[in-house]
JSON list of C-alpha atoms in Angstrom, two decimals:
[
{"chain": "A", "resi": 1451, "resn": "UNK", "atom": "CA", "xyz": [0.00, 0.00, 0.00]},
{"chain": "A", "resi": 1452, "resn": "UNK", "atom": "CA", "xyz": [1.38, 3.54, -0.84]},
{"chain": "A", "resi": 1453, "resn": "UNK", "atom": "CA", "xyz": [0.20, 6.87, 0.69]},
{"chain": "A", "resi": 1454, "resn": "UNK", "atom": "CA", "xyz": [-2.74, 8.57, 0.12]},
{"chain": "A", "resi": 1455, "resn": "UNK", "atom": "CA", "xyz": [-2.77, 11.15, -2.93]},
{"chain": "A", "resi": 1456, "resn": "UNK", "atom": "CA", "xyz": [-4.97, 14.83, -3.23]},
{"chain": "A", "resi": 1457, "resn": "UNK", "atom": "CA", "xyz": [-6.12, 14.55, -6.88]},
{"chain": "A", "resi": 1458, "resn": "UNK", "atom": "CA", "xyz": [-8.31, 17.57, -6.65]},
{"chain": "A", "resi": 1459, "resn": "UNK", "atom": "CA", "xyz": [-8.63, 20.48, -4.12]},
{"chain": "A", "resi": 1460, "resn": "UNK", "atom": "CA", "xyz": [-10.83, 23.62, -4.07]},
{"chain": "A", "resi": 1461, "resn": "UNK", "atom": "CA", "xyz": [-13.63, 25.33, -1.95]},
{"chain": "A", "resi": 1462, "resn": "UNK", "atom": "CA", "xyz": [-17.04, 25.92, -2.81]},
{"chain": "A", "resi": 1463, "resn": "UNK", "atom": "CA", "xyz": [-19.64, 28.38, -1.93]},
{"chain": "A", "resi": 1464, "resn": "UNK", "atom": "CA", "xyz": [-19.54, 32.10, -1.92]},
{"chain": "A", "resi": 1465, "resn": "UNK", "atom": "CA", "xyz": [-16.49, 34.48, -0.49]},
{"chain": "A", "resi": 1466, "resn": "UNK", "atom": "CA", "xyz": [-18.91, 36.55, 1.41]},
{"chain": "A", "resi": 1467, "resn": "UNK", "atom": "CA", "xyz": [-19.05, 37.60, 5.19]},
{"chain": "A", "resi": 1468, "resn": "UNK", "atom": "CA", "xyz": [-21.36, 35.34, 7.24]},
{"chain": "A", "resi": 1469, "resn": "UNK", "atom": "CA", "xyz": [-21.25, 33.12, 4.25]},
{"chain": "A", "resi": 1470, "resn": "UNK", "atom": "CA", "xyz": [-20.42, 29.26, 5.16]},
{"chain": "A", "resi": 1471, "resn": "UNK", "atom": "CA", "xyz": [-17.74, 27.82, 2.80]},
{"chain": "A", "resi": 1472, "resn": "UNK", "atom": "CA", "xyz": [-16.06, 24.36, 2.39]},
{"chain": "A", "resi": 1473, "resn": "UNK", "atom": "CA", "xyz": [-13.28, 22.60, 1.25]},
{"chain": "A", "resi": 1474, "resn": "UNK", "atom": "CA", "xyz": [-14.14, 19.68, -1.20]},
{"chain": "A", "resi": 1475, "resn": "UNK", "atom": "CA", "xyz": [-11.12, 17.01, -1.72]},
{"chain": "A", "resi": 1476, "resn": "UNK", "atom": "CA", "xyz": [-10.85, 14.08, -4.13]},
{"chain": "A", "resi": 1477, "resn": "UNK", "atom": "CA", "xyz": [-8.25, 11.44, -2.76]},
{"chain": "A", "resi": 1478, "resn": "UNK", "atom": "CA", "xyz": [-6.81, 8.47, -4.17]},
{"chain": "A", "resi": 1479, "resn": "UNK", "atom": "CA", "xyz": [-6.41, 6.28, -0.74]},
{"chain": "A", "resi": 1480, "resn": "UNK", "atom": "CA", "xyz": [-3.78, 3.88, -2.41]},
{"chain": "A", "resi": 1481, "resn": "UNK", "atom": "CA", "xyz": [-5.01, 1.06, -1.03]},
{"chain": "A", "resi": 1482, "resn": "UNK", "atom": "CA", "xyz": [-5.09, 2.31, 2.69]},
{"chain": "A", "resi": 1483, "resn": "UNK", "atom": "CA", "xyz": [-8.48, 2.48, 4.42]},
{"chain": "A", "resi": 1484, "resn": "UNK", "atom": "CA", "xyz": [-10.22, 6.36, 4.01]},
{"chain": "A", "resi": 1485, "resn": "UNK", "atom": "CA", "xyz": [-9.63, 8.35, 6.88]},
{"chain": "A", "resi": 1486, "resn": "UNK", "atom": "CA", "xyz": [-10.20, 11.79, 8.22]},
{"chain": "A", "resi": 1487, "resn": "UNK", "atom": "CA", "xyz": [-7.47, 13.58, 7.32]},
{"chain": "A", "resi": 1488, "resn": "UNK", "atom": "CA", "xyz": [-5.79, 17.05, 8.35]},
{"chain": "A", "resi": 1489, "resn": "UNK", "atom": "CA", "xyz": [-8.01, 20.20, 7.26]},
{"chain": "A", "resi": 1490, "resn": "UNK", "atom": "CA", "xyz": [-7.40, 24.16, 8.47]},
{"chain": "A", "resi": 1491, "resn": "UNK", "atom": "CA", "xyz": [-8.34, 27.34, 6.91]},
{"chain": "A", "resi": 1492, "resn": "UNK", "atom": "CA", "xyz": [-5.52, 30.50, 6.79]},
{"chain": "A", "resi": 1493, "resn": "UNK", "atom": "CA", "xyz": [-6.21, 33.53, 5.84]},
{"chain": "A", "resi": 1494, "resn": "UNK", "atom": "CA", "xyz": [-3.66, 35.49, 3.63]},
{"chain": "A", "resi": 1495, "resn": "UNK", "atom": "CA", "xyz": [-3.50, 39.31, 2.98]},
{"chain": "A", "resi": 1496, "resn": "UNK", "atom": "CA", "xyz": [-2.47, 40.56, -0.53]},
{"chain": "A", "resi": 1497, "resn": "UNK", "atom": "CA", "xyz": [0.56, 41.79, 0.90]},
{"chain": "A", "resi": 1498, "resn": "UNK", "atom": "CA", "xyz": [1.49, 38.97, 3.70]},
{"chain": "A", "resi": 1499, "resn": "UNK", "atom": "CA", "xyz": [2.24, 35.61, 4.22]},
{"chain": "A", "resi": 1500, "resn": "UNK", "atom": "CA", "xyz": [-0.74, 32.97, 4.96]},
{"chain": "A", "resi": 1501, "resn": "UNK", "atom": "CA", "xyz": [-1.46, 32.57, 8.68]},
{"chain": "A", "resi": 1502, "resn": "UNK", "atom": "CA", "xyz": [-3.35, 29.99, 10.34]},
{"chain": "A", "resi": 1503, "resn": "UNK", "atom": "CA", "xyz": [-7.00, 30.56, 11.39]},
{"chain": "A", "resi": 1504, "resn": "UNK", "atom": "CA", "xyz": [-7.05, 29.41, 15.17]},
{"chain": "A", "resi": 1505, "resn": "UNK", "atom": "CA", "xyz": [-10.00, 26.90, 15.43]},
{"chain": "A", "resi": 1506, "resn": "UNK", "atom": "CA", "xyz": [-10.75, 26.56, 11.82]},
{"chain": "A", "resi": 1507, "resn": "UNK", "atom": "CA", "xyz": [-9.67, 22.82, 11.17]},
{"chain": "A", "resi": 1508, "resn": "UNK", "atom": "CA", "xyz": [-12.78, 21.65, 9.58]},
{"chain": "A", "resi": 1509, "resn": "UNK", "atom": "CA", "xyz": [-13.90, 21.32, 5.53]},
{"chain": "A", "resi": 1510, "resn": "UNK", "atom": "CA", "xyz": [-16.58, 23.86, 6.61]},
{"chain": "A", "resi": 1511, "resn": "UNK", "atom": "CA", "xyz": [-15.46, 27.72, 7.49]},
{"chain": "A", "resi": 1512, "resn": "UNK", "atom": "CA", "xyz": [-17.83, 30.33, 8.52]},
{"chain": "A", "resi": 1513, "resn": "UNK", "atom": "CA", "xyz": [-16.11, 33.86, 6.71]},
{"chain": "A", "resi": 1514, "resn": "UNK", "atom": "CA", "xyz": [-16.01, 36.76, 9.21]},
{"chain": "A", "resi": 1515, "resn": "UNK", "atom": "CA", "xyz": [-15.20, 40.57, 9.35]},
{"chain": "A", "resi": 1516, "resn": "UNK", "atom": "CA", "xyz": [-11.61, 39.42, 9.81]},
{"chain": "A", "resi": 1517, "resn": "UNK", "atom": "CA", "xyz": [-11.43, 37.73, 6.44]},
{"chain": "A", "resi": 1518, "resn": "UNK", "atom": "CA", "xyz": [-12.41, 41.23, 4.41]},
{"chain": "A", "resi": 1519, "resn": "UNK", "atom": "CA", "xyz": [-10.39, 41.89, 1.37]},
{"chain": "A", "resi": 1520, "resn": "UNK", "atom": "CA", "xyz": [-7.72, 38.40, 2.20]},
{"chain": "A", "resi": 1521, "resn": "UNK", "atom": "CA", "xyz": [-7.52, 35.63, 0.15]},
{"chain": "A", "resi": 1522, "resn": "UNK", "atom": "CA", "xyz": [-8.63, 32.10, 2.39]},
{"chain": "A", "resi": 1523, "resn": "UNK", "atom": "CA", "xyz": [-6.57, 29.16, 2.26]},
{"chain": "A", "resi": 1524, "resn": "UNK", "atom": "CA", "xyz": [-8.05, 25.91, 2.55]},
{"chain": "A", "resi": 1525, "resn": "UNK", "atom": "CA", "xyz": [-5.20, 23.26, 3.31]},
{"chain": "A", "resi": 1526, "resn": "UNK", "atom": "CA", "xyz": [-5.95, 19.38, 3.35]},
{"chain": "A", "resi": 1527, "resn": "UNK", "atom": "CA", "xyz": [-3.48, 16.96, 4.09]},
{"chain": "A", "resi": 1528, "resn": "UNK", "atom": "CA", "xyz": [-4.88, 13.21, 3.56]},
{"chain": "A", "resi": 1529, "resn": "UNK", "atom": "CA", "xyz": [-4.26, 10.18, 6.44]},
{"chain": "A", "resi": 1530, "resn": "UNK", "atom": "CA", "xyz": [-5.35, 6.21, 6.31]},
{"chain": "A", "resi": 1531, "resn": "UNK", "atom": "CA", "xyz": [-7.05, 4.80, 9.09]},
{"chain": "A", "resi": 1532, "resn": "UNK", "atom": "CA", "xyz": [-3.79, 2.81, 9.16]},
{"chain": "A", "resi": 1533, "resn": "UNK", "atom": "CA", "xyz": [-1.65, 6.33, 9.82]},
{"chain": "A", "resi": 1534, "resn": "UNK", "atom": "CA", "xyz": [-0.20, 6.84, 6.10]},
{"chain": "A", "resi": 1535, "resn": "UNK", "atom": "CA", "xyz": [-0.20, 10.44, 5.81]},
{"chain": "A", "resi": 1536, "resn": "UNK", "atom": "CA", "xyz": [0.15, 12.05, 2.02]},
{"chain": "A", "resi": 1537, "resn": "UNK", "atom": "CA", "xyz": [1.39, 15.55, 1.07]},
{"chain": "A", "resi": 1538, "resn": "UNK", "atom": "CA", "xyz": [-0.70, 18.67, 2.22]},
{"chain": "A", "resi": 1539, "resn": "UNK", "atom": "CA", "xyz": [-2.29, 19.99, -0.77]},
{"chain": "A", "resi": 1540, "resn": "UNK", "atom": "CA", "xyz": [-3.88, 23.28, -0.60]},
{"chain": "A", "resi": 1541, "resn": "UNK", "atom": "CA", "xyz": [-6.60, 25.68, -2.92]},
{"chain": "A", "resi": 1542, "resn": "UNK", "atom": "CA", "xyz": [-6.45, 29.14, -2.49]},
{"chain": "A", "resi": 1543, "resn": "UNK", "atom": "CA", "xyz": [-10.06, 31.55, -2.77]},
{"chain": "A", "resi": 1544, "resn": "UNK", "atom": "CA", "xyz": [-10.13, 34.76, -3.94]},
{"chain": "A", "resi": 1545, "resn": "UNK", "atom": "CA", "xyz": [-10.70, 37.97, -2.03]},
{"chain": "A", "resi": 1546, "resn": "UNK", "atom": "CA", "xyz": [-13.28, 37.92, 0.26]},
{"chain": "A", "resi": 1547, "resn": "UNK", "atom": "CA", "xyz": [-16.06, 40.40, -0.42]},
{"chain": "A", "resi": 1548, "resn": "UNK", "atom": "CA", "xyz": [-17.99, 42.53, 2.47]},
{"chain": "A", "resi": 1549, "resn": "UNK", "atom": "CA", "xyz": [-21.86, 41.07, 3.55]},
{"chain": "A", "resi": 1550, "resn": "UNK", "atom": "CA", "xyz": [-25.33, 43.18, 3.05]},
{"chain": "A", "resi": 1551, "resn": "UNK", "atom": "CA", "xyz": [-25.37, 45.92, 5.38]}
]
């Protein structure tokens, strides 16, 4: 059995404050038995590096004020019930946009 493989990453659902988004993964388990897996959200500024949204490690993020005009980083790194963990692969969003006010 080999490690598990990210074939496809991305998120889904509109970049809009209050809005509820999620990461969607398609992984090749390579013969290991599907597990959870590693997911977490950053956040990344046009001018900064990516940094890690405390308390945002599952495939569904709830945007906030705090995510205005940065980019959201939805990191996924695959693991086998049996402990096999595969590469992190990541999708970045574009810029968040401001809710109805």
């Amino acid at each position: 059995t080999g490690y598990p493989k990210v074939l496809k990453i991305d998120v889904r659902g509109e970049l809009v404050e209050g809005n509820i988004i999620r990461g969607h993964v398609e992984v090749a388990w390579c013969g290991g038995t599907p597990g959870k897996g590693v997911s977490s959200w950053l956040r990344r500024r046009w001018n900064g590096s990516p940094v890690v949204i405390v308390g945002a490690e599952d495939e569904e993020y709830q945007v906030t004020l705090d995510d205005l005009d940065s980019c959201l980083v939805y990191m996924y790194t695959p693991i086998t019930e049996e402990g096999a963990k595969g590469e992190p692969q990541y999708a970045i969003t574009d810029y968040v946009k401001p809710g109805a006010r």
